[in-house]
């Protein structure tokens, strides 16, 4: 896909969202270039992964006093692109050439980014767990195993993967299929369901634990669903 560049021409993506693995590197710090304290310059969010790459960029700038830069995590960059008027993302320092991807071509990771931002808001006590559950009800999550026709405590351990914390059992859920695959030690089939489907089936029987190994992990006991 393409986006309108500042000179009136349409600028095409020269990379794919899968190659960038932005969600997998959600907490990595990057340098963001700002003009008059705005990170979106001529409709583009521009980030730098190395000191050399931003130094090279600074050499090309006119009116340097208008520019500054700050360090931000990747997830904050992605969230800003979707929540503000922005055409795309420019990345320096990942490859010999500048990489550019349009906002449209970033759309496949929007739900995943929204979910991480929501979980981070809960962790920072800016959002209640109840509100997060409602906000994410139609988001899809990956499960190790699949929802059985009916629950059977003696057979459930063969149907799906769980984690037990203080005598409470939680079904493990993941934002991306790659995360699920990395945590699939027992080689379950990986299935995808909306949160509302999972809540409806497991309420009163199992809790839900989202991304148990990540900093933004959040869990709900069965009675909280």
Short mmCIF file of C-alpha atoms in Angstrom, two decimals:
data_model
loop_
_atom_site.label_atom_id
_atom_site.label_comp_id
_atom_site.label_asym_id
_atom_site.label_seq_id
_atom_site.Cartn_x
_atom_site.Cartn_y
_atom_site.Cartn_z
CA UNK A 1 0.00 0.00 0.00
CA UNK A 2 1.02 3.65 -0.39
CA UNK A 3 0.51 6.94 1.41
CA UNK A 4 0.66 10.53 0.19
CA UNK A 5 4.14 11.98 0.69
CA UNK A 6 4.82 15.64 1.54
CA UNK A 7 5.69 16.42 -2.10
CA UNK A 8 2.30 15.18 -3.25
CA UNK A 9 3.53 11.82 -4.47
CA UNK A 10 2.38 8.51 -3.03
CA UNK A 11 5.03 6.77 -0.96
CA UNK A 12 5.02 2.99 -1.02
CA UNK A 13 6.03 0.69 1.81
CA UNK A 14 9.40 -0.92 1.18
CA UNK A 15 9.11 -3.48 3.97
CA UNK A 16 6.49 -5.79 5.47
CA UNK A 17 5.04 -5.60 8.97
CA UNK A 18 6.04 -9.24 9.59
CA UNK A 19 9.69 -8.39 9.00
CA UNK A 20 9.67 -5.59 11.58
CA UNK A 21 8.40 -7.73 14.52
CA UNK A 22 7.24 -4.58 16.31
CA UNK A 23 4.95 -6.41 18.72
CA UNK A 24 7.66 -8.89 19.71
CA UNK A 25 9.95 -5.93 20.50
CA UNK A 26 7.24 -3.81 22.10
CA UNK A 27 9.34 -2.55 25.04
CA UNK A 28 12.59 -1.87 23.15
CA UNK A 29 13.60 1.82 23.34
CA UNK A 30 14.04 3.79 20.11
CA UNK A 31 14.90 7.41 19.40
CA UNK A 32 12.06 9.52 18.04
CA UNK A 33 12.77 12.67 16.03
CA UNK A 34 10.53 15.61 16.91
CA UNK A 35 9.91 18.96 15.28
CA UNK A 36 8.50 21.65 17.56
CA UNK A 37 7.84 18.88 20.10
CA UNK A 38 5.74 16.83 17.67
CA UNK A 39 6.96 13.31 16.76
CA UNK A 40 4.95 13.33 13.52
CA UNK A 41 6.76 15.35 10.87
CA UNK A 42 5.15 15.82 7.44
CA UNK A 43 2.74 13.06 8.40
CA UNK A 44 5.45 10.50 9.24
CA UNK A 45 6.64 9.11 12.58
CA UNK A 46 10.43 8.78 12.25
CA UNK A 47 12.47 6.56 14.58
CA UNK A 48 16.15 5.66 14.88
CA UNK A 49 17.65 2.46 16.26
CA UNK A 50 21.28 3.58 16.40
CA UNK A 51 23.15 6.74 17.42
CA UNK A 52 24.87 6.83 14.04
CA UNK A 53 21.56 6.79 12.15
CA UNK A 54 20.17 9.82 13.99
CA UNK A 55 23.50 11.66 13.69
CA UNK A 56 23.36 11.18 9.93
CA UNK A 57 19.79 12.49 9.87
CA UNK A 58 20.68 15.59 11.91
CA UNK A 59 23.33 16.53 9.33
CA UNK A 60 20.59 16.89 6.69
CA UNK A 61 18.23 19.08 8.74
CA UNK A 62 17.69 22.76 8.14
CA UNK A 63 16.72 24.98 11.08
CA UNK A 64 18.13 22.44 13.51
CA UNK A 65 16.87 24.45 16.50
CA UNK A 66 13.33 23.32 15.64
CA UNK A 67 14.23 19.65 16.16
CA UNK A 68 14.83 17.46 19.19
CA UNK A 69 14.61 13.78 19.96
CA UNK A 70 13.54 11.57 22.84
CA UNK A 71 13.63 7.89 23.76
CA UNK A 72 10.35 5.99 23.68
CA UNK A 73 9.35 2.30 23.68
CA UNK A 74 8.25 0.76 20.38
CA UNK A 75 4.69 0.18 21.60
CA UNK A 76 4.26 3.91 22.27
CA UNK A 77 5.31 4.64 18.69
CA UNK A 78 2.82 2.15 17.25
CA UNK A 79 0.02 3.43 19.47
CA UNK A 80 0.69 7.04 18.43
CA UNK A 81 0.58 6.15 14.73
CA UNK A 82 -2.90 4.64 15.09
CA UNK A 83 -4.29 7.24 17.49
CA UNK A 84 -3.08 10.33 15.59
CA UNK A 85 -3.17 11.65 12.03
CA UNK A 86 -0.17 9.87 10.55
CA UNK A 87 0.67 8.43 7.14
CA UNK A 88 3.34 5.93 8.14
CA UNK A 89 6.47 4.91 10.02
CA UNK A 90 10.06 5.57 8.92
CA UNK A 91 12.81 3.43 10.49
CA UNK A 92 16.52 4.19 10.38
CA UNK A 93 19.30 1.89 11.56
CA UNK A 94 17.60 -1.47 11.06
CA UNK A 95 18.82 -1.87 7.49
CA UNK A 96 21.37 -0.02 5.31
CA UNK A 97 18.50 1.90 3.73
CA UNK A 98 15.61 3.76 5.37
CA UNK A 99 12.62 1.46 5.85
CA UNK A 100 9.13 2.87 5.39
CA UNK A 101 5.76 1.29 6.04
CA UNK A 102 2.39 2.95 5.62
CA UNK A 103 -0.20 3.15 8.34
CA UNK A 104 -2.44 0.93 6.23
CA UNK A 105 0.23 -1.76 6.03
CA UNK A 106 0.65 -1.58 9.82
CA UNK A 107 -3.06 -2.34 10.38
CA UNK A 108 -2.54 -6.10 10.99
CA UNK A 109 -0.87 -5.33 14.34
CA UNK A 110 -3.32 -2.67 15.50
CA UNK A 111 -5.41 -4.99 17.67
CA UNK A 112 -2.29 -6.48 19.24
CA UNK A 113 -0.89 -3.03 20.01
CA UNK A 114 -4.22 -1.90 21.48
CA UNK A 115 -4.24 -4.96 23.73
CA UNK A 116 -0.73 -4.33 25.08
CA UNK A 117 -1.54 -0.66 25.71
CA UNK A 118 -4.72 -1.72 27.56
CA UNK A 119 -2.83 -4.19 29.76
CA UNK A 120 -0.17 -1.57 30.49
CA UNK A 121 -2.91 0.86 31.54
CA UNK A 122 -4.26 -1.72 33.99
CA UNK A 123 -0.77 -2.29 35.42
CA UNK A 124 -0.35 1.47 35.88
CA UNK A 125 -3.81 1.66 37.51
CA UNK A 126 -5.11 3.99 34.81
CA UNK A 127 -7.76 1.43 33.85
CA UNK A 128 -9.67 -1.11 35.90
CA UNK A 129 -9.53 -4.82 35.11
CA UNK A 130 -13.28 -4.76 34.56
CA UNK A 131 -13.02 -2.00 31.97
CA UNK A 132 -10.16 -3.83 30.24
CA UNK A 133 -12.25 -6.99 30.02
CA UNK A 134 -15.06 -5.04 28.39
CA UNK A 135 -12.77 -3.14 26.02
CA UNK A 136 -11.09 -6.34 24.78
CA UNK A 137 -14.20 -8.51 24.54
CA UNK A 138 -14.05 -8.85 20.75
CA UNK A 139 -10.26 -9.06 20.47
CA UNK A 140 -8.81 -12.43 19.47
CA UNK A 141 -6.31 -14.38 21.55
CA UNK A 142 -4.32 -17.55 21.00
CA UNK A 143 -4.80 -20.54 23.27
CA UNK A 144 -2.64 -23.63 23.70
CA UNK A 145 -5.16 -26.34 22.95
CA UNK A 146 -8.80 -25.81 22.15
CA UNK A 147 -12.13 -25.34 23.88
CA UNK A 148 -13.56 -28.84 24.51
CA UNK A 149 -17.22 -29.74 24.09
CA UNK A 150 -17.50 -29.76 27.88
CA UNK A 151 -15.15 -29.37 30.82
CA UNK A 152 -13.90 -32.39 32.71
CA UNK A 153 -11.29 -31.75 35.43
CA UNK A 154 -9.72 -35.17 34.85
CA UNK A 155 -9.36 -34.65 31.10
CA UNK A 156 -8.84 -30.90 30.77
CA UNK A 157 -5.06 -31.10 31.14
CA UNK A 158 -4.99 -33.01 27.85
CA UNK A 159 -7.23 -30.48 26.08
CA UNK A 160 -5.55 -27.16 26.87
CA UNK A 161 -2.62 -25.68 28.78
CA UNK A 162 -3.06 -24.03 32.16
CA UNK A 163 -0.97 -22.48 34.91
CA UNK A 164 -1.79 -22.83 38.61
CA UNK A 165 -1.20 -19.94 41.01
CA UNK A 166 -2.19 -20.23 44.68
CA UNK A 167 -4.64 -23.06 43.97
CA UNK A 168 -6.28 -21.15 41.12
CA UNK A 169 -6.05 -22.57 37.59
CA UNK A 170 -5.75 -20.23 34.62
CA UNK A 171 -5.94 -20.90 30.90
CA UNK A 172 -2.86 -19.47 29.19
CA UNK A 173 -3.61 -16.93 26.45
CA UNK A 174 -1.32 -15.04 24.07
CA UNK A 175 -1.58 -11.95 21.90
CA UNK A 176 0.32 -13.38 18.93
CA UNK A 177 0.64 -16.83 17.44
CA UNK A 178 4.42 -16.53 17.70
CA UNK A 179 4.17 -15.95 21.45
CA UNK A 180 1.89 -18.97 21.75
CA UNK A 181 4.28 -21.10 19.73
CA UNK A 182 7.25 -20.06 21.87
CA UNK A 183 5.41 -21.11 25.04
CA UNK A 184 3.93 -24.34 23.65
CA UNK A 185 6.15 -26.78 25.57
CA UNK A 186 3.55 -29.54 25.40
CA UNK A 187 2.92 -29.17 21.67
CA UNK A 188 -0.77 -28.39 21.84
CA UNK A 189 -2.70 -27.33 18.79
CA UNK A 190 -2.82 -23.52 18.79
CA UNK A 191 -6.35 -22.12 18.53
CA UNK A 192 -7.75 -18.61 18.28
CA UNK A 193 -10.88 -17.30 20.01
CA UNK A 194 -12.40 -13.95 20.89
CA UNK A 195 -12.20 -12.97 24.53
CA UNK A 196 -15.99 -13.06 24.79
CA UNK A 197 -15.99 -16.71 23.68
CA UNK A 198 -13.34 -17.60 26.24
CA UNK A 199 -15.12 -15.78 29.06
CA UNK A 200 -18.45 -17.42 28.24
CA UNK A 201 -16.97 -20.91 28.28
CA UNK A 202 -14.52 -20.73 31.20
CA UNK A 203 -16.39 -18.43 33.59
CA UNK A 204 -16.84 -20.16 36.94
CA UNK A 205 -14.37 -22.94 36.07
CA UNK A 206 -11.00 -21.50 35.03
CA UNK A 207 -9.40 -18.11 35.15
CA UNK A 208 -7.62 -16.51 32.19
CA UNK A 209 -3.93 -15.55 32.23
CA UNK A 210 -2.74 -13.32 29.41
CA UNK A 211 0.93 -13.49 28.39
CA UNK A 212 2.12 -15.02 31.71
CA UNK A 213 5.81 -14.26 31.05
CA UNK A 214 5.46 -10.66 29.85
CA UNK A 215 5.74 -7.52 31.97
CA UNK A 216 2.22 -6.49 31.00
CA UNK A 217 0.73 -9.85 32.06
CA UNK A 218 -2.75 -9.71 33.55
CA UNK A 219 -4.94 -12.48 34.93
CA UNK A 220 -8.57 -12.93 35.93
CA UNK A 221 -9.77 -15.53 38.38
CA UNK A 222 -12.80 -17.50 37.21
CA UNK A 223 -15.16 -15.50 39.43
CA UNK A 224 -13.86 -12.22 37.94
CA UNK A 225 -14.97 -13.15 34.41
#
